[in-house]
PDB file of C-alpha atoms and ligand atoms in Angstrom:
ATOM      1  CA  MET R   1      76.838  96.444 123.689  1.00 96.00           C
ATOM      2  CA  LEU R   2      79.691  98.938 123.697  1.00 98.00           C
ATOM      3  CA  ALA R   3      81.596  97.458 126.670  1.00 98.00           C
ATOM      4  CA  ASP R   4      81.646  94.057 124.965  1.00 98.00           C
ATOM      5  CA  SER R   5      82.806  95.460 121.625  1.00 98.00           C
ATOM      6  CA  LEU R   6      85.545  97.367 123.460  1.00 98.00           C
ATOM      7  CA  LYS R   7      86.683  94.123 125.121  1.00 98.00           C
ATOM      8  CA  THR R   8      86.952  92.535 121.679  1.00 98.00           C
ATOM      9  CA  LEU R   9      88.845  95.600 120.475  1.00 98.00           C
ATOM     10  CA  LEU R  10      91.221  95.487 123.467  1.00 98.00           C
ATOM     11  CA  ALA R  11      92.112  91.841 122.892  1.00 98.00           C
ATOM     12  CA  THR R  12      92.288  92.118 119.093  1.00 98.00           C
ATOM     13  CA  ASN R  13      94.393  95.258 119.242  1.00 98.00           C
ATOM     14  CA  PHE R  14      96.695  93.527 121.741  1.00 98.00           C
ATOM     15  CA  ALA R  15      97.111  90.574 119.366  1.00 98.00           C
ATOM     16  CA  TYR R  16      97.817  93.026 116.539  1.00 98.00           C
ATOM     17  CA  TYR R  17     100.321  94.908 118.728  1.00 98.00           C
ATOM     18  CA  ILE R  18     102.253  91.807 119.745  1.00 98.00           C
ATOM     19  CA  LYS R  19     102.356  90.509 116.166  1.00 98.00           C
ATOM     20  CA  ALA R  20     103.780  93.804 114.867  1.00 98.00           C
ATOM     21  CA  HIS R  21     106.326  93.798 117.696  1.00 98.00           C
ATOM     22  CA  GLY R  22     107.346  90.216 116.866  1.00 98.00           C
ATOM     23  CA  PHE R  23     107.737  91.158 113.205  1.00 98.00           C
ATOM     24  CA  HIS R  24     109.890  94.131 114.274  1.00 98.00           C
ATOM     25  CA  TRP R  25     112.182  91.708 116.097  1.00 98.00           C
ATOM     26  CA  ASN R  26     112.332  88.989 113.475  1.00 98.00           C
ATOM     27  CA  VAL R  27     112.099  90.614 110.043  1.00 98.00           C
ATOM     28  CA  GLU R  28     114.994  89.830 107.700  1.00 98.00           C
ATOM     29  CA  GLY R  29     115.978  90.668 104.145  1.00 96.00           C
ATOM     30  CA  PRO R  30     117.177  93.577 102.002  1.00 95.00           C
ATOM     31  CA  ASP R  31     114.506  95.934 103.430  1.00 95.00           C
ATOM     32  CA  PHE R  32     115.396  95.077 107.023  1.00 97.00           C
ATOM     33  CA  GLY R  33     116.067  98.640 108.190  1.00 97.00           C
ATOM     34  CA  GLU R  34     112.920 100.106 106.718  1.00 97.00           C
ATOM     35  CA  LEU R  35     110.643  97.293 107.850  1.00 97.00           C
ATOM     36  CA  HIS R  36     112.186  97.111 111.329  1.00 98.00           C
ATOM     37  CA  ASP R  37     111.320 100.822 111.757  1.00 98.00           C
ATOM     38  CA  PHE R  38     107.932 100.553 110.051  1.00 98.00           C
ATOM     39  CA  PHE R  39     106.828  97.672 112.271  1.00 98.00           C
ATOM     40  CA  GLN R  40     108.007  99.708 115.263  1.00 98.00           C
ATOM     41  CA  ASN R  41     105.732 102.608 114.248  1.00 98.00           C
ATOM     42  CA  ILE R  42     102.824 100.191 114.034  1.00 98.00           C
ATOM     43  CA  TYR R  43     103.421  98.402 117.334  1.00 98.00           C
ATOM     44  CA  GLU R  44     104.047 101.618 119.263  1.00 98.00           C
ATOM     45  CA  ASP R  45     100.823 103.105 117.941  1.00 98.00           C
ATOM     46  CA  ALA R  46      98.821  99.930 118.617  1.00 98.00           C
ATOM     47  CA  TYR R  47     100.267  99.748 122.127  1.00 98.00           C
ATOM     48  CA  SER R  48      99.300 103.360 122.802  1.00 98.00           C
ATOM     49  CA  ALA R  49      95.648 102.357 122.303  1.00 98.00           C
ATOM     50  CA  VAL R  50      95.729  99.547 124.885  1.00 98.00           C
ATOM     51  CA  ASP R  51      95.427 101.606 128.074  1.00 98.00           C
ATOM     52  CA  PRO R  52      92.747 104.074 126.875  1.00 98.00           C
ATOM     53  CA  THR R  53      90.637 101.196 125.520  1.00 98.00           C
ATOM     54  CA  ALA R  54      90.888  99.336 128.850  1.00 98.00           C
ATOM     55  CA  GLU R  55      89.999 102.453 130.837  1.00 98.00           C
ATOM     56  CA  TYR R  56      86.959 103.221 128.667  1.00 98.00           C
ATOM     57  CA  ILE R  57      85.705  99.738 129.570  1.00 98.00           C
ATOM     58  CA  ARG R  58      86.128 100.630 133.263  1.00 98.00           C
ATOM     59  CA  ALA R  59      84.410 103.967 132.735  1.00 98.00           C
ATOM     60  CA  LEU R  60      81.414 102.036 131.393  1.00 98.00           C
ATOM     61  CA  GLY R  61      81.278 100.158 134.713  1.00 98.00           C
ATOM     62  CA  GLU R  62      82.719  96.853 133.494  1.00 98.00           C
ATOM     63  CA  TYR R  63      85.902  95.060 134.477  1.00 98.00           C
ATOM     64  CA  THR R  64      88.555  94.930 131.803  1.00 98.00           C
ATOM     65  CA  PRO R  65      90.205  91.693 130.641  1.00 98.00           C
ATOM     66  CA  GLY R  66      93.828  91.608 131.820  1.00 97.00           C
ATOM     67  CA  SER R  67      95.345  88.250 130.986  1.00 98.00           C
ATOM     68  CA  MET R  68      96.806  86.534 127.952  1.00 97.00           C
ATOM     69  CA  GLU R  69      94.218  83.776 128.393  1.00 98.00           C
ATOM     70  CA  ARG R  70      91.290  86.207 128.133  1.00 98.00           C
ATOM     71  CA  PHE R  71      92.897  88.081 125.250  1.00 98.00           C
ATOM     72  CA  LEU R  72      93.290  84.799 123.391  1.00 97.00           C
ATOM     73  CA  GLU R  73      89.599  84.007 123.952  1.00 98.00           C
ATOM     74  CA  LEU R  74      88.428  87.450 122.869  1.00 98.00           C
ATOM     75  CA  SER R  75      90.768  88.355 119.994  1.00 98.00           C
ATOM     76  CA  VAL R  76      89.361  87.888 116.494  1.00 98.00           C
ATOM     77  CA  ILE R  77      92.807  87.849 114.897  1.00 98.00           C
ATOM     78  CA  PRO R  78      95.117  84.869 115.405  1.00 97.00           C
ATOM     79  CA  GLY R  79      98.663  85.100 116.679  1.00 96.00           C
ATOM     80  CA  GLN R  80     101.685  84.108 114.614  1.00 96.00           C
ATOM     81  CA  THR R  81     104.050  81.533 116.102  1.00 97.00           C
ATOM     82  CA  LYS R  82     106.169  81.116 112.959  1.00 97.00           C
ATOM     83  CA  ILE R  83     108.626  83.574 111.420  1.00 98.00           C
ATOM     84  CA  PRO R  84     107.196  84.486 108.003  1.00 97.00           C
ATOM     85  CA  ARG R  85     109.252  86.049 105.241  1.00 97.00           C
ATOM     86  CA  ALA R  86     109.124  89.853 105.108  1.00 97.00           C
ATOM     87  CA  ARG R  87     106.515  90.052 102.339  1.00 96.00           C
ATOM     88  CA  LEU R  88     104.262  87.582 104.151  1.00 97.00           C
ATOM     89  CA  MET R  89     104.582  89.646 107.341  1.00 98.00           C
ATOM     90  CA  ILE R  90     103.268  92.678 105.466  1.00 98.00           C
ATOM     91  CA  GLU R  91     100.447  90.679 103.848  1.00 98.00           C
ATOM     92  CA  GLU R  92      99.430  89.279 107.214  1.00 98.00           C
ATOM     93  CA  LEU R  93      99.407  92.663 108.950  1.00 98.00           C
ATOM     94  CA  LEU R  94      97.359  94.085 106.078  1.00 98.00           C
ATOM     95  CA  ALA R  95      94.805  91.265 106.315  1.00 98.00           C
ATOM     96  CA  ASN R  96      94.626  91.762 110.103  1.00 98.00           C
ATOM     97  CA  SER R  97      94.202  95.507 109.557  1.00 98.00           C
ATOM     98  CA  TYR R  98      90.964  94.849 107.644  1.00 98.00           C
ATOM     99  CA  THR R  99      89.747  92.891 110.668  1.00 98.00           C
ATOM    100  CA  MET R 100      90.804  95.735 112.972  1.00 98.00           C
ATOM    101  CA  VAL R 101      88.744  98.134 110.868  1.00 98.00           C
ATOM    102  CA  ASP R 102      85.694  95.839 111.199  1.00 98.00           C
ATOM    103  CA  VAL R 103      86.124  95.691 114.979  1.00 98.00           C
ATOM    104  CA  LEU R 104      86.593  99.459 115.188  1.00 98.00           C
ATOM    105  CA  ASN R 105      83.505 100.070 113.021  1.00 98.00           C
ATOM    106  CA  THR R 106      81.423  97.940 115.391  1.00 98.00           C
ATOM    107  CA  CYS R 107      82.762  99.918 118.373  1.00 98.00           C
ATOM    108  CA  PHE R 108      81.973 103.192 116.622  1.00 98.00           C
ATOM    109  CA  ALA R 109      78.402 102.118 115.842  1.00 98.00           C
ATOM    110  CA  ASP R 110      77.863 100.952 119.441  1.00 98.00           C
ATOM    111  CA  ALA R 111      79.393 104.124 120.889  1.00 98.00           C
ATOM    112  CA  THR R 112      77.101 106.272 118.752  1.00 98.00           C
ATOM    113  CA  GLN R 113      74.121 104.103 119.651  1.00 98.00           C
ATOM    114  CA  GLU R 114      74.876 104.472 123.368  1.00 98.00           C
ATOM    115  CA  ASN R 115      75.530 108.200 123.023  1.00 98.00           C
ATOM    116  CA  LYS R 116      79.191 107.965 124.094  1.00 98.00           C
ATOM    117  CA  GLN R 117      80.658 110.585 121.790  1.00 98.00           C
ATOM    118  CA  ASP R 118      83.999 110.683 123.611  1.00 98.00           C
ATOM    119  CA  ILE R 119      84.526 106.987 122.921  1.00 98.00           C
ATOM    120  CA  ALA R 120      83.282 107.385 119.328  1.00 98.00           C
ATOM    121  CA  ASN R 121      85.867 110.135 118.908  1.00 98.00           C
ATOM    122  CA  PHE R 122      88.653 107.901 120.244  1.00 98.00           C
ATOM    123  CA  ILE R 123      87.558 105.098 117.906  1.00 98.00           C
ATOM    124  CA  ALA R 124      87.488 107.474 114.930  1.00 98.00           C
ATOM    125  CA  GLU R 125      91.100 108.425 115.710  1.00 98.00           C
ATOM    126  CA  ARG R 126      92.041 104.744 115.791  1.00 98.00           C
ATOM    127  CA  LEU R 127      90.374 104.219 112.403  1.00 98.00           C
ATOM    128  CA  SER R 128      92.350 107.091 111.010  1.00 98.00           C
ATOM    129  CA  GLN R 129      95.647 105.553 112.211  1.00 97.00           C
ATOM    130  CA  GLN R 130      94.672 102.114 110.971  1.00 97.00           C
ATOM    131  CA  ASN R 131      93.789 103.451 107.529  1.00 97.00           C
ATOM    132  CA  LYS R 132      97.173 105.156 107.352  1.00 96.00           C
ATOM    133  CA  TYR R 133      98.983 101.855 108.004  1.00 94.00           C
ATOM    134  CA  MET R 134      96.837 100.048 105.465  1.00 96.00           C
ATOM    135  CA  TRP R 135      97.858 102.508 102.800  1.00 96.00           C
ATOM    136  CA  GLN R 136     101.534 102.072 103.796  1.00 96.00           C
ATOM    137  CA  LEU R 137     101.272  98.261 103.925  1.00 96.00           C
ATOM    138  CA  ARG R 138      99.582  98.195 100.501  1.00 96.00           C
ATOM    139  CA  SER R 139     102.318 100.466  99.132  1.00 95.00           C
ATOM    140  CA  PHE R 140     105.036  98.107 100.366  1.00 93.00           C
ATOM    141  CA  LEU R 141     103.314  95.258  98.506  1.00 93.00           C
ATOM    142  CA  LYS R 142     102.940  97.074  95.186  1.00 92.00           C
ATOM    143  CA  ASP R 143     105.256  95.799  92.478  1.00 79.00           C
ATOM    144  CA  GLN R 144     107.888  98.210  91.265  1.00 67.00           C
ATOM    145  CA  ARG R 145     107.181  99.970  87.990  1.00 66.00           C
ATOM    146  CA  ALA R 146     109.386  98.830  85.124  1.00 60.00           C
TER     147      ALA R 146
HETATM  148 FE1  FE2 S   1     113.283  97.413 118.981  1.00 58.49          FE
END
């Protein structure tokens, strides 16, 4: 059901957002400046999806989850309470991005199934953004050429 998949997306995207914001605050190392800015791009974009996702749930006639407790129940990516090293931050966000893509693909399939093309269109835009970050995250992880 689309409303349920959107609730999972809302909570998972929120977990992704807060993780990227935490990494923005806490990253250290020689690439600090670049990664501080890169994580900011990611968290700002993820945050921009929170309100539209919540309001699509309302438009479908359902109430939207609005507490950390519910987000924790619904999110399919875990939070991060430690401060990983920079490379591990990138690896973790990349792994979580694959999960985000799975969640988004489910939403897209449900939106199409329920004939909600406007929501499918929004989800497609989110997939496009997510794929862009995955390419950038993978590029950060690639070893330098000799
Ligand atoms: Fe900041």
